[in-house]
CSV table of C-alpha atoms in Angstrom, one decimal:
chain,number,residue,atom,x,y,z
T,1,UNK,CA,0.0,0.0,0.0
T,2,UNK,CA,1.2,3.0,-1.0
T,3,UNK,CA,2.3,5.7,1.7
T,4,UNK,CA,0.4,9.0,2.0
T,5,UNK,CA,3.0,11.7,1.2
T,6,UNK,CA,1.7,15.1,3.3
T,7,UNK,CA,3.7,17.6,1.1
T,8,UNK,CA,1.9,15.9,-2.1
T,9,UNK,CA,-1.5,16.1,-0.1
T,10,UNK,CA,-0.9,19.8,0.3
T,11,UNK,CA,0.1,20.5,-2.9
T,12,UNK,CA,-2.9,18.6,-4.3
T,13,UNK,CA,-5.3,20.9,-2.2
T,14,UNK,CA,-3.6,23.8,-3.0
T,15,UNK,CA,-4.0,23.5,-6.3
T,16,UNK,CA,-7.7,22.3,-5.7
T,17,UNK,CA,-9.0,25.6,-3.7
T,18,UNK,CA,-6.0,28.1,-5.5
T,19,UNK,CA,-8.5,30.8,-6.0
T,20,UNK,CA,-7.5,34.2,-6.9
T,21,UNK,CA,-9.9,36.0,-4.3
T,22,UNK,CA,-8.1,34.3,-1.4
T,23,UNK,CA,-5.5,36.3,-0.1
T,24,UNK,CA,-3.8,37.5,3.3
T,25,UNK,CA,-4.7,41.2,2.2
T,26,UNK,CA,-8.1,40.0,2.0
T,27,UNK,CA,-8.2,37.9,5.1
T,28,UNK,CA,-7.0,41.5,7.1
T,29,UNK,CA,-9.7,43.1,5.3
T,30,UNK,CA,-12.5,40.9,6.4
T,31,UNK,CA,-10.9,40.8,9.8
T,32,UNK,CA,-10.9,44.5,10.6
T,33,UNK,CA,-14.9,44.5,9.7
T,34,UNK,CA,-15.3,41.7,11.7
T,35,UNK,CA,-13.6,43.3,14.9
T,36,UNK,CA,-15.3,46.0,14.4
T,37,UNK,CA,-18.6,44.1,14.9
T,38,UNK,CA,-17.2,42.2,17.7
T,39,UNK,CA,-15.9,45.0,19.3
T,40,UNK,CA,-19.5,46.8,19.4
T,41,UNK,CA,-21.0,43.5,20.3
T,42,UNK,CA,-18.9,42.9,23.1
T,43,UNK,CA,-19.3,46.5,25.0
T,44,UNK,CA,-22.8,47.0,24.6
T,45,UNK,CA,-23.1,43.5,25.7
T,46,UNK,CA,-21.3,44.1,29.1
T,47,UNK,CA,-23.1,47.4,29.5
T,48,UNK,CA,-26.5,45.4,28.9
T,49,UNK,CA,-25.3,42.4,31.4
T,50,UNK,CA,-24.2,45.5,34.0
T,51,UNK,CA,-27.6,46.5,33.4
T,52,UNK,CA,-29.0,43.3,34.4
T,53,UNK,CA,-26.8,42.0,37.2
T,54,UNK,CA,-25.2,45.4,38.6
T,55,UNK,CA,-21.8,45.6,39.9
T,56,UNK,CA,-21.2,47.8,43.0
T,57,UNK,CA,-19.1,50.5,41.3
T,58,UNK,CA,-21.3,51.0,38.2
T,59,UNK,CA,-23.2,54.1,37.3
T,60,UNK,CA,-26.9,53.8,35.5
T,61,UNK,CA,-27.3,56.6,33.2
T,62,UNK,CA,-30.7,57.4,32.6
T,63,UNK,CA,-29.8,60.1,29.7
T,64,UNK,CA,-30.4,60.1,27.1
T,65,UNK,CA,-33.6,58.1,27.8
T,66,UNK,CA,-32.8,56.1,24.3
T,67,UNK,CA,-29.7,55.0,25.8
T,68,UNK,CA,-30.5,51.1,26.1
T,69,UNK,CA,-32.2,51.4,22.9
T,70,UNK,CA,-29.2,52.4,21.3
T,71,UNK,CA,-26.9,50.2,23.3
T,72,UNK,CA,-28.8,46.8,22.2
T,73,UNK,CA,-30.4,48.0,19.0
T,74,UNK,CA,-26.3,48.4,17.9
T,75,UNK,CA,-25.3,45.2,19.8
T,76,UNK,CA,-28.2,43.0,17.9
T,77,UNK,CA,-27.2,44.7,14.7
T,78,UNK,CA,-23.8,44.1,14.9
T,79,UNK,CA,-24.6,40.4,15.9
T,80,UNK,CA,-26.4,40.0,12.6
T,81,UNK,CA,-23.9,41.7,10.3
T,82,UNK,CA,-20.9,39.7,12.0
T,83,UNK,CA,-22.7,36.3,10.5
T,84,UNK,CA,-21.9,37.1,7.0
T,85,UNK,CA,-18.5,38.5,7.3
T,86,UNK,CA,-17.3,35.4,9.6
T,87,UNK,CA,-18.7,33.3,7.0
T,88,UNK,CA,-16.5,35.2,4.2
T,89,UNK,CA,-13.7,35.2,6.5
T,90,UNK,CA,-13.7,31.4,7.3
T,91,UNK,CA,-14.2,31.0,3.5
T,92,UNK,CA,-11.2,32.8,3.0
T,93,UNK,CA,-8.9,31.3,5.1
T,94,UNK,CA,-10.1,27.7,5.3
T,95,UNK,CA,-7.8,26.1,2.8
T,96,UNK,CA,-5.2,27.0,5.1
T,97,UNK,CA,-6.6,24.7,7.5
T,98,UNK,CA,-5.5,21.9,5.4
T,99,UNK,CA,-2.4,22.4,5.2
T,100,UNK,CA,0.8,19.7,6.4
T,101,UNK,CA,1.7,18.9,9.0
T,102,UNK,CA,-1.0,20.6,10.9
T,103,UNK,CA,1.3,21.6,13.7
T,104,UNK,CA,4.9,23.1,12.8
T,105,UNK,CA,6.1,25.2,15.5
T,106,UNK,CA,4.6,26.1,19.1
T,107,UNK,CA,3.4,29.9,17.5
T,108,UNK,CA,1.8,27.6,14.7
T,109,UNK,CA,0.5,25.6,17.6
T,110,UNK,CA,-1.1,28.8,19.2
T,111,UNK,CA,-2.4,30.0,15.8
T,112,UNK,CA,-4.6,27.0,15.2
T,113,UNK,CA,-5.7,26.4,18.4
T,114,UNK,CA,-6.6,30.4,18.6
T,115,UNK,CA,-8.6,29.9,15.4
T,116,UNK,CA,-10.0,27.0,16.5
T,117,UNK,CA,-11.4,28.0,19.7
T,118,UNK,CA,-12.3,31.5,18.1
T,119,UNK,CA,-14.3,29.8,15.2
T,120,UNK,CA,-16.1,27.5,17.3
T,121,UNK,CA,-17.2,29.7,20.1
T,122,UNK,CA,-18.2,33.0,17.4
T,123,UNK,CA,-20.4,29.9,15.3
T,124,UNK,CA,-21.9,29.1,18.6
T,125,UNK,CA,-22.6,32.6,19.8
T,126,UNK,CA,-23.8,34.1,16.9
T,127,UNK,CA,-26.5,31.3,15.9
T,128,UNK,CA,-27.8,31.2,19.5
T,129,UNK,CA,-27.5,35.0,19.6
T,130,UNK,CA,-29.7,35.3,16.2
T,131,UNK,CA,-32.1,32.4,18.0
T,132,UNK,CA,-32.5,34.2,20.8
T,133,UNK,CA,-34.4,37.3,18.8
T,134,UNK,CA,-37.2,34.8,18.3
T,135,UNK,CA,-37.3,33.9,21.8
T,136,UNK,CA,-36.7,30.0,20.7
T,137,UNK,CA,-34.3,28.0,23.3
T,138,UNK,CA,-33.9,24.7,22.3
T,139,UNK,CA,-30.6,24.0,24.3
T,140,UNK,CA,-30.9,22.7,27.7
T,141,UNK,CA,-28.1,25.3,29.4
T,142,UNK,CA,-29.1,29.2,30.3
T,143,UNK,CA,-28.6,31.6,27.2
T,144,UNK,CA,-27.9,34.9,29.4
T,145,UNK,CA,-25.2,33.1,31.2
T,146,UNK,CA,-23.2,31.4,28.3
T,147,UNK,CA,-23.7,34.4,25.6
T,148,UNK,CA,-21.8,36.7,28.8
T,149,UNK,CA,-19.1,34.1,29.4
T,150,UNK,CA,-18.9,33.0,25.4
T,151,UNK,CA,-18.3,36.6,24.5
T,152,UNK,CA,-15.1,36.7,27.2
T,153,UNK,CA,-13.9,33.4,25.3
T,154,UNK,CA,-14.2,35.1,21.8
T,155,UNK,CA,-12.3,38.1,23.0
T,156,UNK,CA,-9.7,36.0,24.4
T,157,UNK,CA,-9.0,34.0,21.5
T,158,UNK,CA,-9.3,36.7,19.4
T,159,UNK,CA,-6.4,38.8,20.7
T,160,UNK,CA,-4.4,35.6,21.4
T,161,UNK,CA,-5.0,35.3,17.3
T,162,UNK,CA,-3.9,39.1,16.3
T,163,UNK,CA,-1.1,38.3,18.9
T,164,UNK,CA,0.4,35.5,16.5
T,165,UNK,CA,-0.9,36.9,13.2
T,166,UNK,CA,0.3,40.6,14.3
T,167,UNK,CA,3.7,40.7,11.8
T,168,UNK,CA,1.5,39.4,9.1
T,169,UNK,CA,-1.4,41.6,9.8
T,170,UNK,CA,0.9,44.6,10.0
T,171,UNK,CA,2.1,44.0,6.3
T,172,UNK,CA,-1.2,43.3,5.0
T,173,UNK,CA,-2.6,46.7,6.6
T,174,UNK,CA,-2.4,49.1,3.7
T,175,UNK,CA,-2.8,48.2,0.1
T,176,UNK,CA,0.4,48.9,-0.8
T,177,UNK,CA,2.2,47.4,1.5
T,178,UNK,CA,0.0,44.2,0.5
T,179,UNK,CA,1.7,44.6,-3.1
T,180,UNK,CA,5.0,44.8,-1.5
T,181,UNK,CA,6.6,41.6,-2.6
T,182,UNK,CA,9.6,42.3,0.1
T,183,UNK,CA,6.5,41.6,2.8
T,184,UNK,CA,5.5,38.8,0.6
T,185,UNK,CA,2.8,40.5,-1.8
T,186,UNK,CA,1.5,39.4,-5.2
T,187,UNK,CA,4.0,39.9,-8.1
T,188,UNK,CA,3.5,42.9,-10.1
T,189,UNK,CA,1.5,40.6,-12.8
T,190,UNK,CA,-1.1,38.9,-10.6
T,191,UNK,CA,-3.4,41.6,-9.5
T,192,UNK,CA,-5.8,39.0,-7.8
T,193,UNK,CA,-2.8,37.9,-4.9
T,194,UNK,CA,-1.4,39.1,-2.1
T,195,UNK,CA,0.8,35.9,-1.0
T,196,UNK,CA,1.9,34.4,2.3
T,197,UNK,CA,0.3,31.3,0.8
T,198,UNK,CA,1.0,31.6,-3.2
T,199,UNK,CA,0.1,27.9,-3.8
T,200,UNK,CA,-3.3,28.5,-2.4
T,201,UNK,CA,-3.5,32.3,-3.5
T,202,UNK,CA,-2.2,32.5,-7.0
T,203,UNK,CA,-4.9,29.6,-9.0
T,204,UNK,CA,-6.0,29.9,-11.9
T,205,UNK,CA,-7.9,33.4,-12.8
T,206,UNK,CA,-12.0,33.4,-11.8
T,207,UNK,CA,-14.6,34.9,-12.4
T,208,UNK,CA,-14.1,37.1,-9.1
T,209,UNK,CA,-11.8,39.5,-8.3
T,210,UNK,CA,-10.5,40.0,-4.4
T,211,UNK,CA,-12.5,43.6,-4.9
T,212,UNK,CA,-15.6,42.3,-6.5
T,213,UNK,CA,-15.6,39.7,-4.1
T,214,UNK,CA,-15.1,42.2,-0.9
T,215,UNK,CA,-17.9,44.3,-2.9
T,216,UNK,CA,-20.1,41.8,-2.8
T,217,UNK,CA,-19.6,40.3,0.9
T,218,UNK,CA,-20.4,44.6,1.9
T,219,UNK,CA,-23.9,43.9,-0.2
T,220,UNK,CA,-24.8,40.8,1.6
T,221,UNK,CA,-23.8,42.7,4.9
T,222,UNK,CA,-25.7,45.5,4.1
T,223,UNK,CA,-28.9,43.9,2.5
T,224,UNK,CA,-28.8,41.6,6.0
T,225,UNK,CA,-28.4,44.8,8.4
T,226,UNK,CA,-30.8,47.2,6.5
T,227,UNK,CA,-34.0,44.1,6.2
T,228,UNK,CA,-33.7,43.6,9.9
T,229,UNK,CA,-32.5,46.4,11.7
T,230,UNK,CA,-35.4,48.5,11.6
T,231,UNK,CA,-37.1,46.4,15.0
T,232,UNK,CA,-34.4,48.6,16.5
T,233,UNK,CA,-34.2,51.9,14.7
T,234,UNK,CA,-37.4,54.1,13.1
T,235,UNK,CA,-36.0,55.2,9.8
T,236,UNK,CA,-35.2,51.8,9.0
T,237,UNK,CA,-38.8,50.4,10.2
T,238,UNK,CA,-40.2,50.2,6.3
T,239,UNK,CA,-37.6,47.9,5.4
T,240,UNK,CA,-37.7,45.6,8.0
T,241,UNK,CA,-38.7,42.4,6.3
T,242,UNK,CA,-37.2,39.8,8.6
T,243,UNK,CA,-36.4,40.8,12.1
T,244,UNK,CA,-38.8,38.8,14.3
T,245,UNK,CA,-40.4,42.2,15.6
T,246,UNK,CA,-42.0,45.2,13.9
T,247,UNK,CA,-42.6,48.5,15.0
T,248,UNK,CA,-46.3,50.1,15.2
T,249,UNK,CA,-47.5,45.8,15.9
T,250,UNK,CA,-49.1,44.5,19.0
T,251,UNK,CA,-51.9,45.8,21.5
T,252,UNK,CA,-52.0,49.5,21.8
T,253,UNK,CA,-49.3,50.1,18.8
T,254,UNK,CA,-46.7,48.3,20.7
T,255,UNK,CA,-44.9,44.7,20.6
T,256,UNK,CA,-45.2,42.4,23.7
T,257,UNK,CA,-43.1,40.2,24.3
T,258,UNK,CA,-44.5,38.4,27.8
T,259,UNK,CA,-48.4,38.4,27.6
T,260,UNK,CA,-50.4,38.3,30.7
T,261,UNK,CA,-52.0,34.4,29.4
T,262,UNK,CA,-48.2,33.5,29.9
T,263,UNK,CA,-47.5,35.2,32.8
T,264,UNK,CA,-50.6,33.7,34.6
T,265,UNK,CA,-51.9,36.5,36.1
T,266,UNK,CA,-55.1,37.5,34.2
T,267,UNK,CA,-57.3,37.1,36.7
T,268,UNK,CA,-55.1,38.9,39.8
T,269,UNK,CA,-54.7,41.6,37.1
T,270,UNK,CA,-58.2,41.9,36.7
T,271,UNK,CA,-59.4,41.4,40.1
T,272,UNK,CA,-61.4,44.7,41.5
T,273,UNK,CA,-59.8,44.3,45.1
T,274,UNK,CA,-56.6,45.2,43.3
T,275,UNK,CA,-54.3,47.3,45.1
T,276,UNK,CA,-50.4,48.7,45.1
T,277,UNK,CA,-48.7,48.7,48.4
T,278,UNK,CA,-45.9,51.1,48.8
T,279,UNK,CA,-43.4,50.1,51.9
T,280,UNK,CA,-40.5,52.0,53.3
T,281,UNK,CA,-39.4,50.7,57.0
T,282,UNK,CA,-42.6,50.3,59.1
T,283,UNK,CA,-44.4,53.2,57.0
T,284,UNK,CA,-46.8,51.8,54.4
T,285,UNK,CA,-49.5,52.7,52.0
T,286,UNK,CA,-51.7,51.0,49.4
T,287,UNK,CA,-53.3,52.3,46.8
T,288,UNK,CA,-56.2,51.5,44.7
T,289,UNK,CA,-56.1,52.2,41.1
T,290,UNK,CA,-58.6,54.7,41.1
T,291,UNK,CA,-56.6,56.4,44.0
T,292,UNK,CA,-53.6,56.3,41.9
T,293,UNK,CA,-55.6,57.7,39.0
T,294,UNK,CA,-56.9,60.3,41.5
T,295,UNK,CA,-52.9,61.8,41.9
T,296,UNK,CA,-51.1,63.9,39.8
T,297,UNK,CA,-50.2,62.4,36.3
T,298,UNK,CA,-47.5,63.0,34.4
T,299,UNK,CA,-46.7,61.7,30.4
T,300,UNK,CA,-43.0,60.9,28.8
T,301,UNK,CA,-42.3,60.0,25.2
T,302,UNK,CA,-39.8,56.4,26.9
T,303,UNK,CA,-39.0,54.3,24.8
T,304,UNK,CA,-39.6,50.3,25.6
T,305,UNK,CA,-36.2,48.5,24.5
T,306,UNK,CA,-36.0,44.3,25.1
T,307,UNK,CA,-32.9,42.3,25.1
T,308,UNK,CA,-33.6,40.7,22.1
T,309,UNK,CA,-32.9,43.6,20.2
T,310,UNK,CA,-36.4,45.4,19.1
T,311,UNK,CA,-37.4,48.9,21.2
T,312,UNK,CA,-40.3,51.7,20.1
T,313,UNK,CA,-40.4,54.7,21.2
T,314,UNK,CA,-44.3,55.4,23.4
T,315,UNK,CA,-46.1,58.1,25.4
T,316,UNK,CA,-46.3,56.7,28.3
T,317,UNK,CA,-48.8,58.2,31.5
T,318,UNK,CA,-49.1,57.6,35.4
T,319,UNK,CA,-47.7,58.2,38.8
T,320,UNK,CA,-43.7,59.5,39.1
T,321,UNK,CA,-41.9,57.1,41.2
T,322,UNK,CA,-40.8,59.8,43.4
T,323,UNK,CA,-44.6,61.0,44.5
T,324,UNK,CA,-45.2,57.3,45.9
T,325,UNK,CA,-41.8,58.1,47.9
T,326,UNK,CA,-42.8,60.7,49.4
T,327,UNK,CA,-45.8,59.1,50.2
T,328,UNK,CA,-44.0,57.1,53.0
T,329,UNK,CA,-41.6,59.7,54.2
T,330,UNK,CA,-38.7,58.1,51.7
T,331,UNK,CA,-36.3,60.7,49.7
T,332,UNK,CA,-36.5,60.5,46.2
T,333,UNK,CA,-33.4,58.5,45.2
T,334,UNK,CA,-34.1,55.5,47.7
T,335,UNK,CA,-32.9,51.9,46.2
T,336,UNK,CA,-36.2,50.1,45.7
T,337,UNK,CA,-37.7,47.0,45.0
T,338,UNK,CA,-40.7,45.9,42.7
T,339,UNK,CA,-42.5,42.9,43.2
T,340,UNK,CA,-45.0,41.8,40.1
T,341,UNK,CA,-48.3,39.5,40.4
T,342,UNK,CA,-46.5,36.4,38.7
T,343,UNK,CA,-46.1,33.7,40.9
T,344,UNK,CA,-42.8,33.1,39.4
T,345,UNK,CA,-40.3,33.5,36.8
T,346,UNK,CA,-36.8,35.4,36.8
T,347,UNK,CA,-38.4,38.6,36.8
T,348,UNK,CA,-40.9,38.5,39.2
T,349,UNK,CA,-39.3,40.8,40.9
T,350,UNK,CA,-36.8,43.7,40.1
T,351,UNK,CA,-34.3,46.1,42.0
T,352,UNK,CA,-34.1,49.2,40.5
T,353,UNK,CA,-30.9,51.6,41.5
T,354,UNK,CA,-31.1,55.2,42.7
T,355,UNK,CA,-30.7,56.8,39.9
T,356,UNK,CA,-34.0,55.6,37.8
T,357,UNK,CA,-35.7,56.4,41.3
T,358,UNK,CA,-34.6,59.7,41.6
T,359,UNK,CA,-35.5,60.8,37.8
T,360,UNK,CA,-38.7,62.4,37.4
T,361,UNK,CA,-39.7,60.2,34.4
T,362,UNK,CA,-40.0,57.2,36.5
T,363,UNK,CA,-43.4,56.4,36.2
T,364,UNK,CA,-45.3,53.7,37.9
T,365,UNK,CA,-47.7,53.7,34.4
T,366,UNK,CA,-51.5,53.5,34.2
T,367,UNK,CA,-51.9,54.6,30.4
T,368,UNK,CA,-50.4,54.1,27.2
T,369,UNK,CA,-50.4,55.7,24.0
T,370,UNK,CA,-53.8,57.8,25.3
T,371,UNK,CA,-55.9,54.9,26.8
T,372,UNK,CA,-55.6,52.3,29.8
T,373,UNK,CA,-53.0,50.4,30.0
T,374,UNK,CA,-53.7,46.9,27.9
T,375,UNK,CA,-53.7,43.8,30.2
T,376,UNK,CA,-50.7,42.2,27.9
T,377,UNK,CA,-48.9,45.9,28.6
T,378,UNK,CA,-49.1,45.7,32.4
T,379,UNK,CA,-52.3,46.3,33.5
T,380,UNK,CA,-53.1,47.7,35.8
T,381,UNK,CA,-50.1,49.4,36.6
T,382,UNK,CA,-46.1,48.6,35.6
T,383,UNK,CA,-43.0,50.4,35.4
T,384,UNK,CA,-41.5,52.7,33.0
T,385,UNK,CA,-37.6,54.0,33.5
T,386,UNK,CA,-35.7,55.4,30.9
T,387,UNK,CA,-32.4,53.7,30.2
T,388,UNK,CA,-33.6,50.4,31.1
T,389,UNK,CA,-33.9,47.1,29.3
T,390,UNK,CA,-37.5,45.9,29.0
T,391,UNK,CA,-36.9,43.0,31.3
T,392,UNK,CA,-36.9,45.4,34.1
T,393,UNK,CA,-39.8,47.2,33.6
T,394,UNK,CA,-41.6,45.4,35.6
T,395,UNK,CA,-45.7,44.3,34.5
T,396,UNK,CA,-48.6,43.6,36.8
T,397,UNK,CA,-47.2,45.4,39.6
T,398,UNK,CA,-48.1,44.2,42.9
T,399,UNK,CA,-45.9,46.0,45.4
T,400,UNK,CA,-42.9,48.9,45.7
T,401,UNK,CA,-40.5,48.4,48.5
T,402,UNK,CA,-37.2,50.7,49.7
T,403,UNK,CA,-34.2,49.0,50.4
C-alpha cells in the first residue's frame, strides 16, 4: 500500500481551492470588519449584562432616555452583520486549514488552536445569539449566562490570534504594503494575490476579483443589516422584512413580548380588590387604582427597548416614582424593589438603582399611547424608567418596597 505523502496532499489541495480572491490582504480586510462588529457586540453586551446584574461600582445613566435602545439595537445589529462577514472570512482562510503537517512550530501551535477556539465559540454565539431574537431556546443550558461568558472566550482568543498573526497583519494593513513583494505581496503581474500562501492564493484566474468579491460580501452585509434592523431603529422600520419584531404591531401600537396568558396573572390583574402597596421601613401605604388615578399624572415620550434587540419609542402616563416616595416619608433616590403579580419566573421581581428612582420620568404607568394600560402591557399598573432594558420594567405590579 502505497504511503500517504503530506507535502503531495498539500500541494494537491492547493492546487484544488488556489482561487484568486483568497489572499492575506483579503483575510485582514475581512478581519478589521469583523472586529469592528465584535468589538461593538462585546461593550454594549457588558453594559446590557451591567444593566442586568449590577456591579457595586457601576453608574446607571438614565440620559439620554434612548440610551439602552441604542446600546442593544447596535449590539443586535452588529450580531447580525458579524454572521456574513465570519462566514466570508472562514471562506477565505479555510484552505489554510489543510495544510501539512497541521502543527509546525509552538506559534503555529497557538495559531490553530486560537482559530480554533475562536471559530467555534463566534459559530456558537452568533447562531444562538440570532435564535435568541425569536425567543426559541432549544438548548438545555441558560442563554444569558453562556452568551456573557462565550463573548469573554471570543475576546480571548481573538487577541491571542492578532497576537500571533500581528507581523502578518501589520504588512497586510495598507494596500500597498500588501503589493510589497519584500512583505510577501503578489507579483506585479497577478493583480488577484497578495501571497503568504502563493500555492493557495495565485490559482488559476475566476470569475471574481479579491475587490468584486469584498464588494459583494459589503452587499450581503448591508442587504442583511438594513431588512432587519429597523425592530431597532425608526427610519429603517419600512424595510424591515425579517427581524422577528416590527414597530407600530401588538396591542396599543406596541410589541409584547411576555403576555399576561403566559405570565398567569389575568385574573389577579383583573381582580377589582386590586391594590399597590408602597413600603418603606414600618411606614406603608396601598393604593387603589382609582386612588392612583386620583394623583397627579405626568406623560413621557420612553421608549420600551428588550434584550432581544427590538425597542419603540411610546407616550407613556401615570404616577412618578418619586410621588409614591414621598408618600412614606422616603427621599427621592431610595434603592427600591418591585415585586410583580407572577407567581414566578426570573423577573418576578426587580431592584431598581437610585438613579431611575430619583429621575422624574420614572413612572409607575397606568396609560399608554392615550388609553388604559392593555392587560398584555401591564395592566393595571407597571413600570417605566428610561435607560432600562424591557426585562426590568416590571408588569402587573403588585408591590414597591425601599431598600
Amino acid at each position: 500500500m502505497q504511503k500517504l505523502d503530506g507535502q503531495k496532499i498539500t500541494e494537491a489541495l492547493a492546487a484544488k481551492f488556489a482561487s484568486p480572491t483568497r489572499s492575506t490582504r483579503l483575510t485582514v480586510v475581512l478581519g478589521r470588519w469583523l472586529g469592528i462588529t465584535f468589538t461593538i457586540c462585546f461593550f454594549t453586551g457588558l453594559f446590557s449584562h451591567g444593566l442586568q446584574n449590577p456591579p457595586s461600582w457601576m453608574y446607571f445613566p438614565t440620559s439620554p432616555v434612548w440610551i439602552y435602545q441604542l446600546t442593544q439595537g447596535l449590539h443586535v445589529t452588529a450580531g447580525i452583520a458579524a454572521i456574513p462577514l465570519l462566514l466570508a472570512k472562514l471562506w477565505s482562510v479555510y484552505p489554510e486549514l489543510l495544510t501539512w503537517p497541521p502543527v509546525k512550530s509552538l506559534v503555529h501551535g497557538l495559531e490553530r488552536a486560537s482559530i480554533a477556539l475562536f471559530i467555534a465559540s463566534s459559530l456558537l454565539q452568533l447562531t444562538t445569539g440570532l435564535i435568541n431574537t425569536y425567543k426559541w431556546y432549544p438548548w438545555p443550558f441558560p442563554f444569558r449566562e453562556t452568551h456573557y461568558w462565550l463573548a469573554w472566550v471570543i475576546w480571548g482568543s481573538l487577541l491571542l490570534h492578532l497576537a500571533v498573526k500581528l507581523p502578518a497583519i501589520a504588512a497586510h494593513w495598507r494596500w500597498r504594503s500588501s503589493r510589497d513583494p519584500a512583505v510577501g505581496g503578489p507579483a506585479a503581474n497577478d493583480p488577484g494575490t497578495s501571497g503568504v500562501k502563493p500555492s493557495f492564493e495565485a490559482g488559476s484566474a475566476g470569475r471574481w476579483s479579491r475587490r468584486g468579491f469584498l464588494t459583494a460580501v459589503a452587499a450581503g452585509t448591508g442587504a442583511v443589516v438594513v431588512t432587519t434592523a429597523g425592530q431597532s431603529f425608526s427610519w429603517l422600520a419600512p424595510a424591515n422584512l425579517f427581524a422577528p419584531r416590527k414597530m407600530g404591531t401588538g396591542p396599543q401600537g406596541v410589541p409584547v413580548n411576555r403576555t399576561a396568558a403566559d405570565a398567569k396573572v389575568t385574573e389577579l390583574a383583573k381582580s377589582p380588590t386590586w391594590a399597590l402597596m408602597v413600603r418603606s421601613g414600618a411606614s406603608s401605604r396601598s393604593f387603589t387604582l382609582e386612588e392612583l388615578r386620583a394623583l397627579p399624572q405626568h406623560s413621557h415620550e420612553l421608549p420600551i427597548a428588550c434584550v432581544e434587540g427590538w425597542s419603540q419609542m411610546a407616550t407613556w402616563r401615570g404616577v412618578r416614582v418619586q410621588d409614591l416616595l414621598a408618600s412614606v416619608g422616603a427621599p427621592a433616590g431610595s434603592e427600591l424593589r418591585f415585586t410583580s403579580l407572577e407567581p414566578e419566573g426570573a423577573y418576578r421581581t426587580m431592584n431598581m438603582p437610585a438613579e431611575y428612582s430619583r429621575d422624574e420620568k420614572t413612572l409607575v404607568a397606568l396609560e399608554l399611547n392615550g388609553s388604559i394600560l392593555d392587560l398584555d402591557h401591564g395592566y393595571p399598573a407597571r413600570i417605566i424608567a428610561p435607560g432600562r432594558p424591557g426585562v426590568l420594567q416590571t408588569k402587573w405590579l403588585h408591590s414597591m418596597e425601599v431598600l
